[in-house]
Amino acid sequence: MMNVPILSCYGAVAAFFTHRWYQIDTILGMAMTLRLTAEQDRALILLARAQNCSKQEAAIRAIVSAAARTLVDDQITQLAQHIIPTQAALSARIRRARNENQQ
């Protein structure tokens, strides 16, 4: 049996978690790299400027907005209303337009 002091074992564990503290509280969702062409990046920059937000926030809003328009899903609708300030008005306009087109 190895004679390893208990404190040194705990020290190693503490050092491991102390070194990785940033991963525990900052990475709460899934991460991904978004590769864009120069034209797509310019479009994202313009969208972010128009919405007065970061490129990341503009991309998130675009994804949620497209999902809310495309899919019939209550969770996505609630997410869109929470993330995108103008989503409720936009949803109402889309519903009115769909109703007008169906008549």
Short mmCIF file of C-alpha atoms in Angstrom, two decimals:
data_model
loop_
_atom_site.label_atom_id
_atom_site.label_comp_id
_atom_site.label_asym_id
_atom_site.label_seq_id
_atom_site.Cartn_x
_atom_site.Cartn_y
_atom_site.Cartn_z
CA MET A 1 0.00 0.00 0.00
CA MET A 2 1.26 3.45 -0.89
CA ASN A 3 1.96 5.96 1.84
CA VAL A 4 0.45 9.10 0.32
CA PRO A 5 -0.55 11.78 2.77
CA ILE A 6 -4.26 12.53 2.59
CA LEU A 7 -3.62 16.27 2.44
CA SER A 8 -1.53 15.94 -0.68
CA CYS A 9 -4.37 14.08 -2.40
CA TYR A 10 -6.84 16.78 -1.43
CA GLY A 11 -4.34 19.41 -2.52
CA ALA A 12 -4.13 17.87 -5.97
CA VAL A 13 -7.92 17.77 -6.26
CA ALA A 14 -8.19 21.36 -5.03
CA ALA A 15 -5.51 22.46 -7.48
CA PHE A 16 -7.33 20.69 -10.30
CA PHE A 17 -10.63 22.40 -9.54
CA THR A 18 -9.02 25.75 -8.79
CA HIS A 19 -7.26 25.63 -12.15
CA ARG A 20 -10.55 24.86 -13.89
CA TRP A 21 -12.82 27.20 -11.92
CA TYR A 22 -13.62 29.23 -15.02
CA GLN A 23 -15.17 26.22 -16.70
CA ILE A 24 -17.51 25.54 -13.82
CA ASP A 25 -19.41 28.81 -13.79
CA THR A 26 -19.01 30.33 -17.24
CA ILE A 27 -19.78 27.54 -19.66
CA LEU A 28 -23.45 26.95 -18.96
CA GLY A 29 -24.66 26.16 -22.47
CA MET A 30 -23.37 24.51 -25.56
CA ALA A 31 -20.47 26.23 -27.28
CA MET A 32 -19.79 26.27 -31.00
CA THR A 33 -17.65 28.03 -33.53
CA LEU A 34 -19.54 29.87 -36.23
CA ARG A 35 -17.51 30.03 -39.42
CA LEU A 36 -18.63 32.81 -41.73
CA THR A 37 -17.51 34.09 -45.08
CA ALA A 38 -16.45 37.74 -45.25
CA GLU A 39 -19.86 38.63 -46.71
CA GLN A 40 -21.74 36.73 -44.00
CA ASP A 41 -19.62 38.37 -41.31
CA ARG A 42 -20.37 41.80 -42.77
CA ALA A 43 -24.09 40.98 -42.74
CA LEU A 44 -23.82 39.92 -39.10
CA ILE A 45 -21.93 43.11 -38.22
CA LEU A 46 -24.64 45.22 -39.88
CA LEU A 47 -27.37 43.25 -38.13
CA ALA A 48 -25.66 43.70 -34.76
CA ARG A 49 -25.30 47.44 -35.36
CA ALA A 50 -28.96 47.73 -36.38
CA GLN A 51 -30.02 45.90 -33.22
CA ASN A 52 -27.45 47.74 -31.08
CA CYS A 53 -26.01 44.51 -29.71
CA SER A 54 -23.01 42.21 -30.06
CA LYS A 55 -22.50 39.90 -33.02
CA GLN A 56 -23.13 36.94 -30.73
CA GLU A 57 -26.42 38.39 -29.51
CA ALA A 58 -27.45 39.24 -33.09
CA ALA A 59 -26.73 35.66 -34.17
CA ILE A 60 -28.72 34.27 -31.23
CA ARG A 61 -31.65 36.56 -32.01
CA ALA A 62 -31.55 35.58 -35.69
CA ILE A 63 -31.56 31.87 -34.86
CA VAL A 64 -34.41 32.16 -32.36
CA SER A 65 -36.40 34.44 -34.65
CA ALA A 66 -36.04 32.06 -37.61
CA ALA A 67 -37.00 29.10 -35.43
CA ALA A 68 -40.04 30.95 -34.09
CA ARG A 69 -41.18 31.79 -37.64
CA THR A 70 -40.51 28.33 -39.03
CA LEU A 71 -41.49 25.94 -36.26
CA VAL A 72 -44.67 25.50 -34.30
CA ASP A 73 -43.21 25.01 -30.84
CA ASP A 74 -44.35 26.65 -27.60
CA GLN A 75 -40.89 26.60 -26.03
CA ILE A 76 -39.33 28.37 -29.00
CA THR A 77 -42.13 30.94 -29.02
CA GLN A 78 -41.59 31.67 -25.33
CA LEU A 79 -37.82 31.84 -25.85
CA ALA A 80 -38.27 34.28 -28.73
CA GLN A 81 -40.58 36.50 -26.69
CA HIS A 82 -38.02 36.52 -23.89
CA ILE A 83 -34.91 37.11 -26.02
CA ILE A 84 -36.23 39.41 -28.74
CA PRO A 85 -37.92 42.56 -27.45
CA THR A 86 -39.96 43.06 -30.63
CA GLN A 87 -40.95 39.40 -30.99
CA ALA A 88 -44.48 39.79 -29.61
CA ALA A 89 -45.33 42.52 -32.14
CA LEU A 90 -43.64 40.57 -34.93
CA SER A 91 -45.57 37.41 -34.03
CA ALA A 92 -48.84 39.34 -34.11
CA ARG A 93 -48.00 40.77 -37.56
CA ILE A 94 -47.14 37.31 -38.88
CA ARG A 95 -50.38 35.84 -37.52
CA ARG A 96 -52.41 38.66 -39.12
CA ALA A 97 -50.62 38.20 -42.45
CA ARG A 98 -51.20 34.43 -42.39
CA ASN A 99 -54.89 34.95 -41.60
CA GLU A 100 -55.23 37.46 -44.45
CA ASN A 101 -53.53 35.08 -46.89
CA GLN A 102 -55.78 32.19 -45.87
CA GLN A 103 -58.96 34.17 -46.51
#
